[in-house]
JSON list of C-alpha atoms in Angstrom, two decimals:
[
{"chain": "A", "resi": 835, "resn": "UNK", "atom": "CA", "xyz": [9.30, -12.09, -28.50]},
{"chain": "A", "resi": 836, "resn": "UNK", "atom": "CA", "xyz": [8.74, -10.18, -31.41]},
{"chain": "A", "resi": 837, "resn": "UNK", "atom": "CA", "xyz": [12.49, -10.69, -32.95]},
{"chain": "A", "resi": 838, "resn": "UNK", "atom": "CA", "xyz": [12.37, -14.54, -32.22]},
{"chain": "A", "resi": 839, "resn": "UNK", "atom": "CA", "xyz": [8.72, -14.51, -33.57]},
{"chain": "A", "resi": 840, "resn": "UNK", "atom": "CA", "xyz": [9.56, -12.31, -36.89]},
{"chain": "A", "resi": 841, "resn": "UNK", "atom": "CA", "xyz": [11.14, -13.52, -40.26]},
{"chain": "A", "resi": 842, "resn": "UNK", "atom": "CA", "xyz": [14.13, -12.14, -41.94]},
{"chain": "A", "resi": 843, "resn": "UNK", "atom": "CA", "xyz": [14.92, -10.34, -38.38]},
{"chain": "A", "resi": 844, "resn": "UNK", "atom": "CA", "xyz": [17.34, -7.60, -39.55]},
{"chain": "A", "resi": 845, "resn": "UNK", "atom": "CA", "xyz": [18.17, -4.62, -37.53]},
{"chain": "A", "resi": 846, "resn": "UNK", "atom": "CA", "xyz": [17.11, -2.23, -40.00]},
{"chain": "A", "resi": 847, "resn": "UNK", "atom": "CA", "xyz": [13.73, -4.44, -40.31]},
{"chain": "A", "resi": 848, "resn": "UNK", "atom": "CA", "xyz": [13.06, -4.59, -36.45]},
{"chain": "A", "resi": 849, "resn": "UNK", "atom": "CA", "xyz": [13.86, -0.78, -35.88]},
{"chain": "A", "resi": 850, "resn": "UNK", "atom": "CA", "xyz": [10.94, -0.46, -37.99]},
{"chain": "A", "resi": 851, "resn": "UNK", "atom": "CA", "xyz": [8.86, -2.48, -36.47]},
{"chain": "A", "resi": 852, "resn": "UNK", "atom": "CA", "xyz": [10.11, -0.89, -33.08]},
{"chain": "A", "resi": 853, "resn": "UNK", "atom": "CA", "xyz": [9.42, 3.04, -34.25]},
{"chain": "A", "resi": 854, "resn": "UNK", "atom": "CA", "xyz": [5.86, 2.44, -36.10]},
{"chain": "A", "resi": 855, "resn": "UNK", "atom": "CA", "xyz": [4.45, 0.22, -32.68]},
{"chain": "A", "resi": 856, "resn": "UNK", "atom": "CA", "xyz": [5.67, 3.16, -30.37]},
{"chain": "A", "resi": 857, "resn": "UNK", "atom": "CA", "xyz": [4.31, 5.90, -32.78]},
{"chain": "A", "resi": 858, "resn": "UNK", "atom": "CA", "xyz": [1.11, 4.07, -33.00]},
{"chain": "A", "resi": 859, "resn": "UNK", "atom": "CA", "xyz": [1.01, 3.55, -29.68]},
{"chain": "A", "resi": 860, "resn": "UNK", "atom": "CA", "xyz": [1.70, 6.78, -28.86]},
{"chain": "A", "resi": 861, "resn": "UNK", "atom": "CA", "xyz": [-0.78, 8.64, -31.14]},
{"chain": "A", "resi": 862, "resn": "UNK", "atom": "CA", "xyz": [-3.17, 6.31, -29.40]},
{"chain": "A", "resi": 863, "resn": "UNK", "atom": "CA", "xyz": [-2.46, 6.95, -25.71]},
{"chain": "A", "resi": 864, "resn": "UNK", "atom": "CA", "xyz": [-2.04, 10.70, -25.79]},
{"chain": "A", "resi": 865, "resn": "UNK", "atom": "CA", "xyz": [-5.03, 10.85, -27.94]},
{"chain": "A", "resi": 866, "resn": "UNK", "atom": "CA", "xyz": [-7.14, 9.34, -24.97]},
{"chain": "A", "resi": 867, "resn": "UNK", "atom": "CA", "xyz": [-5.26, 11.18, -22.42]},
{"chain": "A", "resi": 868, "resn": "UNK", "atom": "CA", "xyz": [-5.46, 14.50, -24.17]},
{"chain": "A", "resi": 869, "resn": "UNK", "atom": "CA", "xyz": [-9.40, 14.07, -25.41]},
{"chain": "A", "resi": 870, "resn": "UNK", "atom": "CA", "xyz": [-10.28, 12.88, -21.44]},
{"chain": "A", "resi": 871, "resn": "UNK", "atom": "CA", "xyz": [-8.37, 15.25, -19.79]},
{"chain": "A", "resi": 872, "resn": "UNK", "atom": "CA", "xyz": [-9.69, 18.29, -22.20]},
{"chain": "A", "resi": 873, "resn": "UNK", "atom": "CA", "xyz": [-13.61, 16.89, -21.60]},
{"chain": "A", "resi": 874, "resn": "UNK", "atom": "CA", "xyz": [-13.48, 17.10, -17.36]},
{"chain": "A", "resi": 875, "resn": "UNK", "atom": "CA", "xyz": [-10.24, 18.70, -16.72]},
{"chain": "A", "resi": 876, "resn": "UNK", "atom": "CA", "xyz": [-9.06, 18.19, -13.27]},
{"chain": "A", "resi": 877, "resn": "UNK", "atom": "CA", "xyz": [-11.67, 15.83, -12.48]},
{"chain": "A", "resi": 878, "resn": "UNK", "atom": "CA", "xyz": [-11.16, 13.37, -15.15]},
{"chain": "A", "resi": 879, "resn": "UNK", "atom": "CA", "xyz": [-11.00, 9.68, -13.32]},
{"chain": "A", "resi": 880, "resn": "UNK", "atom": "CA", "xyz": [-8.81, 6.70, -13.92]},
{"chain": "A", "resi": 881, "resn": "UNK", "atom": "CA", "xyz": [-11.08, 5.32, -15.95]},
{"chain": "A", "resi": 882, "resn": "UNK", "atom": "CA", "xyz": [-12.11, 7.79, -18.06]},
{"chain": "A", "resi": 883, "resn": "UNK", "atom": "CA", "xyz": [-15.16, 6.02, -19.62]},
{"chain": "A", "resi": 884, "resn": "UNK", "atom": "CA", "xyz": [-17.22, 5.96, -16.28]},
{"chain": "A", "resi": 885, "resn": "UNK", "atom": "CA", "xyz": [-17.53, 9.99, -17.18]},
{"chain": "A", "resi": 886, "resn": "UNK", "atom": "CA", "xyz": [-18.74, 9.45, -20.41]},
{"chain": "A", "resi": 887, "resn": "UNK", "atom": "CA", "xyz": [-22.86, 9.58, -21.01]},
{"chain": "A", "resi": 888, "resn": "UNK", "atom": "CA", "xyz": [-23.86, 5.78, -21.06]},
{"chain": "A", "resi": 889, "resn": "UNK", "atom": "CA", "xyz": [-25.27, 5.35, -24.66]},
{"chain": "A", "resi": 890, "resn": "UNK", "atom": "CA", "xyz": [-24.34, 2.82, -27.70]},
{"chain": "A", "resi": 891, "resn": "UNK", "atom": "CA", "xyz": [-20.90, 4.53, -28.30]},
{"chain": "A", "resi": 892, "resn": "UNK", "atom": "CA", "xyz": [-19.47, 4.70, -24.86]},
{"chain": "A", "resi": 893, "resn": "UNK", "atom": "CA", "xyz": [-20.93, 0.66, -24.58]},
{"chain": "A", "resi": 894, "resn": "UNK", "atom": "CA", "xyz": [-19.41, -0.20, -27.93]},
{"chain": "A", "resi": 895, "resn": "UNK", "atom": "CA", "xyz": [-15.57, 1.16, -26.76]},
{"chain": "A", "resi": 896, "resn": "UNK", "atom": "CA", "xyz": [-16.54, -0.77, -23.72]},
{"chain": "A", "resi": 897, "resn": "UNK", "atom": "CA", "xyz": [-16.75, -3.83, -25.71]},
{"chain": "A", "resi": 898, "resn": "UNK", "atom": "CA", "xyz": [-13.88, -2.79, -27.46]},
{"chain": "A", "resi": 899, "resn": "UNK", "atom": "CA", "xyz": [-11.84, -2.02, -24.31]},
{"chain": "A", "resi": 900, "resn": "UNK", "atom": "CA", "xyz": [-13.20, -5.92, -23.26]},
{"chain": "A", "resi": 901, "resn": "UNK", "atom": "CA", "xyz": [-11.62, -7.61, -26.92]},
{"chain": "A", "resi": 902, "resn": "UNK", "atom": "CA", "xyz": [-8.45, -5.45, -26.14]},
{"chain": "A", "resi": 903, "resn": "UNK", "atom": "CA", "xyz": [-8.15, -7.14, -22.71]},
{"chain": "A", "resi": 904, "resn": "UNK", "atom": "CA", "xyz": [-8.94, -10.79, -23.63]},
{"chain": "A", "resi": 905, "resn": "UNK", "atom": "CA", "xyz": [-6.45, -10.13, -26.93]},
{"chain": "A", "resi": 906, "resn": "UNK", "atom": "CA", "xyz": [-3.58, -8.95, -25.28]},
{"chain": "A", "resi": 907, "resn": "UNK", "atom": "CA", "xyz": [-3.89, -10.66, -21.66]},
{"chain": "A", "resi": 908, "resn": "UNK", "atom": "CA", "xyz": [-1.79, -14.03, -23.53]},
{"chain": "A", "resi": 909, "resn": "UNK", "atom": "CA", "xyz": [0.84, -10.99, -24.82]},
{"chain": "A", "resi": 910, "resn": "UNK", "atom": "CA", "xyz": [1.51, -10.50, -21.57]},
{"chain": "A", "resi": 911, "resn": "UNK", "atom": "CA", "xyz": [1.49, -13.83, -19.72]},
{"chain": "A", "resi": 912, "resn": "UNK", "atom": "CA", "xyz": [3.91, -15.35, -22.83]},
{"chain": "A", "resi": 913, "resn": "UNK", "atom": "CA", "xyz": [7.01, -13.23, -22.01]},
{"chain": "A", "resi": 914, "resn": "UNK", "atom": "CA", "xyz": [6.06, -13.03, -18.20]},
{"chain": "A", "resi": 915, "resn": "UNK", "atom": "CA", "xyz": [5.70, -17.27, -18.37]},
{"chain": "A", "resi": 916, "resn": "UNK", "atom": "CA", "xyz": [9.32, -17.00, -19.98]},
{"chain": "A", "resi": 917, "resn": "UNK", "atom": "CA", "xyz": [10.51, -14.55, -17.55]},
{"chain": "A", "resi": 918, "resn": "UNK", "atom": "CA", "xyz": [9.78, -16.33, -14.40]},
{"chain": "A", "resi": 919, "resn": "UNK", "atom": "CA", "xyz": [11.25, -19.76, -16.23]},
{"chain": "A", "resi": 920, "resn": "UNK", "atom": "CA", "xyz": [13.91, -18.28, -17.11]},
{"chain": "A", "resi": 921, "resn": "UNK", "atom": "CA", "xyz": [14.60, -17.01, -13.33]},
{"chain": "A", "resi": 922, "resn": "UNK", "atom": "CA", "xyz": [13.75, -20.31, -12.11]},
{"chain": "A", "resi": 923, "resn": "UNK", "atom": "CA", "xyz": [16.41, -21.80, -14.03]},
{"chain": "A", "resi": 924, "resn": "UNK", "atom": "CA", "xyz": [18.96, -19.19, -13.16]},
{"chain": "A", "resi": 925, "resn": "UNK", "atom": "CA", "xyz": [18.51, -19.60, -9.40]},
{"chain": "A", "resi": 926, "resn": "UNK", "atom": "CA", "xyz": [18.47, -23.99, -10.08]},
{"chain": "A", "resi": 927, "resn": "UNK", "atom": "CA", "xyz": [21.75, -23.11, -11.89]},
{"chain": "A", "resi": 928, "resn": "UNK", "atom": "CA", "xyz": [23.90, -21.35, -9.02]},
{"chain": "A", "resi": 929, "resn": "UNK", "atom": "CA", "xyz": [22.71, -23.81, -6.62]},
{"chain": "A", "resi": 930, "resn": "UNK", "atom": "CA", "xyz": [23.84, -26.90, -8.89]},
{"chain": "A", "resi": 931, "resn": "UNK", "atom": "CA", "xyz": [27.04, -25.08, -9.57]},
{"chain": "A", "resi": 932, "resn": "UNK", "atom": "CA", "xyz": [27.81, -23.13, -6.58]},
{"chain": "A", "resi": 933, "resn": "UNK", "atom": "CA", "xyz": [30.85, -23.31, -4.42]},
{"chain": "A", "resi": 934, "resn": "UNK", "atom": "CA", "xyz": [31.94, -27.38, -4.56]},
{"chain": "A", "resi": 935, "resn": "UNK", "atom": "CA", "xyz": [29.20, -27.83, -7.25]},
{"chain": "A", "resi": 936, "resn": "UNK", "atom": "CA", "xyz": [30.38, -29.67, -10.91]},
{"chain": "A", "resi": 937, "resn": "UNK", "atom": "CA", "xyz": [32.63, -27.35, -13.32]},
{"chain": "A", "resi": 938, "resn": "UNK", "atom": "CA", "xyz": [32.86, -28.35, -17.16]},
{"chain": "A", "resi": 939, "resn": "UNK", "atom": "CA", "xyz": [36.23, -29.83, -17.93]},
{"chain": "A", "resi": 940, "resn": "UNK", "atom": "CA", "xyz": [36.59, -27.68, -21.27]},
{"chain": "A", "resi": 941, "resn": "UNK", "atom": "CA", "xyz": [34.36, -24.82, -20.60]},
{"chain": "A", "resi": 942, "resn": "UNK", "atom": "CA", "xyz": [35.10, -22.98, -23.61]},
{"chain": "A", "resi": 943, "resn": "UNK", "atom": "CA", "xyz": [32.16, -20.78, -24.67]},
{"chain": "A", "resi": 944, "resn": "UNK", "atom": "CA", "xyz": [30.81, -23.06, -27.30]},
{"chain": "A", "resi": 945, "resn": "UNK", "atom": "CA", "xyz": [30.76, -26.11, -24.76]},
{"chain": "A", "resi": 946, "resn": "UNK", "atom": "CA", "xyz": [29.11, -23.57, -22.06]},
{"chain": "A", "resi": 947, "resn": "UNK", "atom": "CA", "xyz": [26.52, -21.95, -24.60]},
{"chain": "A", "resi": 948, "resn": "UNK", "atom": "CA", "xyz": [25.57, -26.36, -25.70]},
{"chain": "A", "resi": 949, "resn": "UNK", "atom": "CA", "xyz": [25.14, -27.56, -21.91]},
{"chain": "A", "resi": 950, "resn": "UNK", "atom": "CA", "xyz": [23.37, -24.65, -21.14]},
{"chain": "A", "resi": 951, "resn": "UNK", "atom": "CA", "xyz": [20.86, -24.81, -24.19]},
{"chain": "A", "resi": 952, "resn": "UNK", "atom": "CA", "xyz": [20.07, -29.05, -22.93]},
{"chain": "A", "resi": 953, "resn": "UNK", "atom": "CA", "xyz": [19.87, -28.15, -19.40]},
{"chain": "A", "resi": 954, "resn": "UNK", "atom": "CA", "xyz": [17.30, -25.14, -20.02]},
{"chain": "A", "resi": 955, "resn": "UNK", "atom": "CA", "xyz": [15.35, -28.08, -22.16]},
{"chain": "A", "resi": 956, "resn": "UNK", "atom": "CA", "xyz": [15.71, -30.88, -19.26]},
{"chain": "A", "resi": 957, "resn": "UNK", "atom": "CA", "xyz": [14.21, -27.95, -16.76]},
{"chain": "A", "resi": 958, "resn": "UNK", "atom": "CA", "xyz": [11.39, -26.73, -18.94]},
{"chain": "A", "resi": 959, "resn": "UNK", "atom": "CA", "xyz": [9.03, -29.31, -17.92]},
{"chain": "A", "resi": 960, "resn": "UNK", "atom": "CA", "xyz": [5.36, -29.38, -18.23]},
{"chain": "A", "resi": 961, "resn": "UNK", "atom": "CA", "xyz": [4.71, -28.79, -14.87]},
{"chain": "A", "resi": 962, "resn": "UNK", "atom": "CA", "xyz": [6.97, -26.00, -14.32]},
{"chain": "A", "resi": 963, "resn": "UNK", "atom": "CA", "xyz": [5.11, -24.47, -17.30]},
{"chain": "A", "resi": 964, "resn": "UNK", "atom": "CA", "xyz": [1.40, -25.42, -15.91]},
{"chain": "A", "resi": 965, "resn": "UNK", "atom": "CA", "xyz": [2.65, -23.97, -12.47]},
{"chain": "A", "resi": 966, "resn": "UNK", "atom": "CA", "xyz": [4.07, -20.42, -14.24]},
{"chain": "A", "resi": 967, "resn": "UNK", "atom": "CA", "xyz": [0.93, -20.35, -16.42]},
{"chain": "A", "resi": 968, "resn": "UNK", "atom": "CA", "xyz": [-1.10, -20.73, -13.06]},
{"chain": "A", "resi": 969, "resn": "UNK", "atom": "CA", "xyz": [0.45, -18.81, -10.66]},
{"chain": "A", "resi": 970, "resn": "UNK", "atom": "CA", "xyz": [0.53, -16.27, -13.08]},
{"chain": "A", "resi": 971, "resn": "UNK", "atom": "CA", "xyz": [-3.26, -16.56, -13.75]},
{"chain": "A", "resi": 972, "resn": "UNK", "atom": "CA", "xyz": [-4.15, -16.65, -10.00]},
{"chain": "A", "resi": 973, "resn": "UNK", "atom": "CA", "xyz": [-2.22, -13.84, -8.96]},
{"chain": "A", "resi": 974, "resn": "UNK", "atom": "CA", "xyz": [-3.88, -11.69, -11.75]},
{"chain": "A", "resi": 975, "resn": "UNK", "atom": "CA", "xyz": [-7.34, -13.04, -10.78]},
{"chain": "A", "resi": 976, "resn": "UNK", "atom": "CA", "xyz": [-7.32, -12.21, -7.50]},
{"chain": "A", "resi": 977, "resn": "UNK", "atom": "CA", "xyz": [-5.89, -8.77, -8.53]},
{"chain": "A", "resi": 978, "resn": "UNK", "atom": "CA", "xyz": [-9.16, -8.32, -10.42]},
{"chain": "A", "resi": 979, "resn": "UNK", "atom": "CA", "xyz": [-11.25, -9.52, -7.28]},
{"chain": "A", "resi": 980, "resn": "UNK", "atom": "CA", "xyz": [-9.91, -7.61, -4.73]},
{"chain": "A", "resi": 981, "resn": "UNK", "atom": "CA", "xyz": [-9.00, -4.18, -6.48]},
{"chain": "A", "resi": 982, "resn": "UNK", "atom": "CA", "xyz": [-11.71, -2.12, -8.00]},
{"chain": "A", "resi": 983, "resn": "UNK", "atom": "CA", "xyz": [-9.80, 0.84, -9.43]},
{"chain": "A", "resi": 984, "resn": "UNK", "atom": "CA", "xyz": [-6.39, -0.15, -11.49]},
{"chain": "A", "resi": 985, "resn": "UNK", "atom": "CA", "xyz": [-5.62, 3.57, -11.38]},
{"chain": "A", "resi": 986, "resn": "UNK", "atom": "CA", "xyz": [-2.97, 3.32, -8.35]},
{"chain": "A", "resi": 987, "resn": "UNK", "atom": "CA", "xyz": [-1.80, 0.16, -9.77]},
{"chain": "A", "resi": 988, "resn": "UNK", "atom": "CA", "xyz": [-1.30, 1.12, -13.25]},
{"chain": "A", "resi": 989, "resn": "UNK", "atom": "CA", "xyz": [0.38, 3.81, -11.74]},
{"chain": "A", "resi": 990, "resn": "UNK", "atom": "CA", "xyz": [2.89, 1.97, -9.82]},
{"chain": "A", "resi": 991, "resn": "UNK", "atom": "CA", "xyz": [3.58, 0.00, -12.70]},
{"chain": "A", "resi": 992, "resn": "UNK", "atom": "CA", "xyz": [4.55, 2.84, -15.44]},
{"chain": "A", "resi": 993, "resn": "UNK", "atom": "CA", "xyz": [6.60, 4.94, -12.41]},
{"chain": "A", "resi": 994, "resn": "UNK", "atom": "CA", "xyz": [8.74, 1.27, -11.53]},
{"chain": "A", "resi": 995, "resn": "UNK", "atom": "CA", "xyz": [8.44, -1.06, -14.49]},
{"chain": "A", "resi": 996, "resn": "UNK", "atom": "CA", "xyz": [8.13, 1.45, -17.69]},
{"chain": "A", "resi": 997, "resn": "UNK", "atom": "CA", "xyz": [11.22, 3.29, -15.83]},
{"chain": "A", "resi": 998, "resn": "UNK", "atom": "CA", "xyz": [13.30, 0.95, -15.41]},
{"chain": "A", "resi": 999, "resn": "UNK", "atom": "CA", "xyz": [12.90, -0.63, -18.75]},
{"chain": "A", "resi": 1000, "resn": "UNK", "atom": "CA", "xyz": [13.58, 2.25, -20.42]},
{"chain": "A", "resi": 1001, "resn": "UNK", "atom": "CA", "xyz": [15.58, 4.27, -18.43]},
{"chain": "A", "resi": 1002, "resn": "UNK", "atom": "CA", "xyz": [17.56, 2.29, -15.60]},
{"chain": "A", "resi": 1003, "resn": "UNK", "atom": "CA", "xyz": [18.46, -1.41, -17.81]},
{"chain": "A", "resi": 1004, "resn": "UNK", "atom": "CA", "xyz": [19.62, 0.56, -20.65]},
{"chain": "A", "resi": 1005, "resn": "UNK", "atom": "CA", "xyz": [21.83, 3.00, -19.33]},
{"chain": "A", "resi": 1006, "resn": "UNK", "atom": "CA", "xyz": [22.88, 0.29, -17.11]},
{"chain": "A", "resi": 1007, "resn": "UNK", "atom": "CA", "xyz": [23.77, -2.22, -19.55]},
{"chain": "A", "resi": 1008, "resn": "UNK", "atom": "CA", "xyz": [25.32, -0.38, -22.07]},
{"chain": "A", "resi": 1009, "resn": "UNK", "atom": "CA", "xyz": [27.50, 1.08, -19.55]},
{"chain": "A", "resi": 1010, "resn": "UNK", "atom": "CA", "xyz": [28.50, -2.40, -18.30]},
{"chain": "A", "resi": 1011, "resn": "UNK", "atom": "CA", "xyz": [29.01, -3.34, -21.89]},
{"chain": "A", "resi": 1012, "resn": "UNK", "atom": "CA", "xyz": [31.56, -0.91, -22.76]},
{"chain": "A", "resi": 1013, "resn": "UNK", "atom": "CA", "xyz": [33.75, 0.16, -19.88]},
{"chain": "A", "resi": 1014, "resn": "UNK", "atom": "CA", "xyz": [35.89, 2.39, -22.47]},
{"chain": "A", "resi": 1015, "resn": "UNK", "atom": "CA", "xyz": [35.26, 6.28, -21.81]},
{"chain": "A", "resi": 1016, "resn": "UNK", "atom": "CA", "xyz": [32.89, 7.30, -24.53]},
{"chain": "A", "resi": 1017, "resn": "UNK", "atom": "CA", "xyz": [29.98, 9.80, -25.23]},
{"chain": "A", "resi": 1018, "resn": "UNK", "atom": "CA", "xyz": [27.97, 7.33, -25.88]},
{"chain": "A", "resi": 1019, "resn": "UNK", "atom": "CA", "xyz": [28.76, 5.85, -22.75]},
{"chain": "A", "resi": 1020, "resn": "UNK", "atom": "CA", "xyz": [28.65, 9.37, -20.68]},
{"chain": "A", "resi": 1021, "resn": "UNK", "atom": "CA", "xyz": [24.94, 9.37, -21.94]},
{"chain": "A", "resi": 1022, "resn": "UNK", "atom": "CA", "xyz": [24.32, 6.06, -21.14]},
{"chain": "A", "resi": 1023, "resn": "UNK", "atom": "CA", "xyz": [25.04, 6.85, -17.47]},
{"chain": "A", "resi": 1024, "resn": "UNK", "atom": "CA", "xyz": [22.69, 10.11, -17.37]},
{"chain": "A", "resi": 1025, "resn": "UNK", "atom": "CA", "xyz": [19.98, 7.96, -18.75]},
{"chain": "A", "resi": 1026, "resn": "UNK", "atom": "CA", "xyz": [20.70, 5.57, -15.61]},
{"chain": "A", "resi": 1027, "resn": "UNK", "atom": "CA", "xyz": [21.12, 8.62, -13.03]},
{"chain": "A", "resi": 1028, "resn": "UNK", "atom": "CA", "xyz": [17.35, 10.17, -14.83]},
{"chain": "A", "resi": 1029, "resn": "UNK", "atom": "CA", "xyz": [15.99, 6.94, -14.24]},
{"chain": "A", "resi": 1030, "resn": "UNK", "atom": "CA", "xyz": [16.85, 7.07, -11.38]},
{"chain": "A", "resi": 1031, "resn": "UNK", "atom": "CA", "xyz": [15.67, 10.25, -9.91]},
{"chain": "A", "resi": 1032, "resn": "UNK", "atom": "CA", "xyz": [12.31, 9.65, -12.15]},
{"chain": "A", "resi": 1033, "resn": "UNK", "atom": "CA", "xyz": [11.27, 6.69, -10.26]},
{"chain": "A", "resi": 1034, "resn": "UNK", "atom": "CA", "xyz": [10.94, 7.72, -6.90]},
{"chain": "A", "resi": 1035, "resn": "UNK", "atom": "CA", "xyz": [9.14, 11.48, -8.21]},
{"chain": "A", "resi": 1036, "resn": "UNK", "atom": "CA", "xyz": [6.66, 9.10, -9.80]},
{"chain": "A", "resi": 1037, "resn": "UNK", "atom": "CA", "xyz": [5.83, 6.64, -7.02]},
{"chain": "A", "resi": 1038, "resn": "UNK", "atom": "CA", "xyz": [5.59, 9.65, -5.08]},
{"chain": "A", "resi": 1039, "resn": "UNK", "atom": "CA", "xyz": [2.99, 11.50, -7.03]},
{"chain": "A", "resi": 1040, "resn": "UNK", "atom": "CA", "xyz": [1.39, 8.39, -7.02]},
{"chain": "A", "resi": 1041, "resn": "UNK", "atom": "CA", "xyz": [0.73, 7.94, -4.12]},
{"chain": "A", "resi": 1042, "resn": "UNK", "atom": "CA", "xyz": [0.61, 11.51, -2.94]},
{"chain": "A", "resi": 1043, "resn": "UNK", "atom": "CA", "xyz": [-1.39, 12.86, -6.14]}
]
């Protein structure tokens, strides 16, 4: 999202972009972490503000925390709307041209690439995109209704999503991209095997911890 929304996209401009957002978001995140953890220790909650005294400061990060959510909620849902689209029209795709489905007489990889591009516009309809935008919505809504502590969830979601995007689809894709025996290649494949072994140690200090 952020390379198709950016101008003058270069790699040397979007590597920039890509270290100063994780260093700021990591200066932010450990500062929490660190700052909670060194206040109560072992008994520091999920949520670390419900330790804090209640006065103006703790209510004004509250409000804070509450701008946060509503901000970045419709960061999420864009590339999750796309995502789920996009998966749509993948699985409408094999079943249109599946065993005794239509083939394209010259499928060379321009041709391919053009009937892809108009079929991906004939299937992104308004009411696939009300019914992503929706289901997407509900699912999160009842989410908020029915758990009270995102802790476990949160969780479950850095141990299995955060590890597999940036362990497992890496590793995994870069060794599928260059079969050739290489170093880079050799580390691309520990990177897979770490994520791996991380993933289940996670979810099970999850849910054991």
């Amino acid at each position: 999202s952020v390379c198709n929304e950016g101008r003058n996209t270069t790699r040397r401009r979007m590597d920039h972009v890509i270290v100063t957002a994780y260093s700021l978001a990591f200066i932010c995140f450990t500062g929490a972490a660190f700052f909670g953890y060194a206040t109560y220790g072992d008994r520091v909650d999920s949520n670390v503000l419900k330790h804090y005294p209640q006065n103006n400061v703790v209510h004004a990060t509250r409000l804070l925390y509450c701008f946060v959510a509503v901000f970045s909620f419709p960061l999420q849902i864009h590339p999750a709307r796309l995502s789920l689209l996009a998966l749509v029209d993948f699985a409408r795709g094999f079943r249109c041209c599946g065993a005794g489905g239509p083939r394209l007489e010259n499928s060379s990889a321009d041709s391919v690439a053009l009937v892809q591009g108009e079929a991906w516009s004939a299937r992104q309809s308004g009411a696939a995109f009300v019914a992503a935008t929706l289901a997407l919505l509900g699912i999160s809504f009842l989410i908020s209704l029915i758990v009270t502590d995102l802790g476990k969830i949160l969780g479950v979601v850095g141990a299995t999503g955060s590890t597999t995007v940036s362990y497992i689809l890496p590793g995994l894709v870069y060794s599928q991209a260059h079969p050739e025996s290489s170093l880079e290649r050799k580390f691309a494949l520990c990177q897979l095997a770490l994520g791996c072994v991380i993933m289940p140690v996670c979810l099970t200090l999850v849910f054991i911890g």
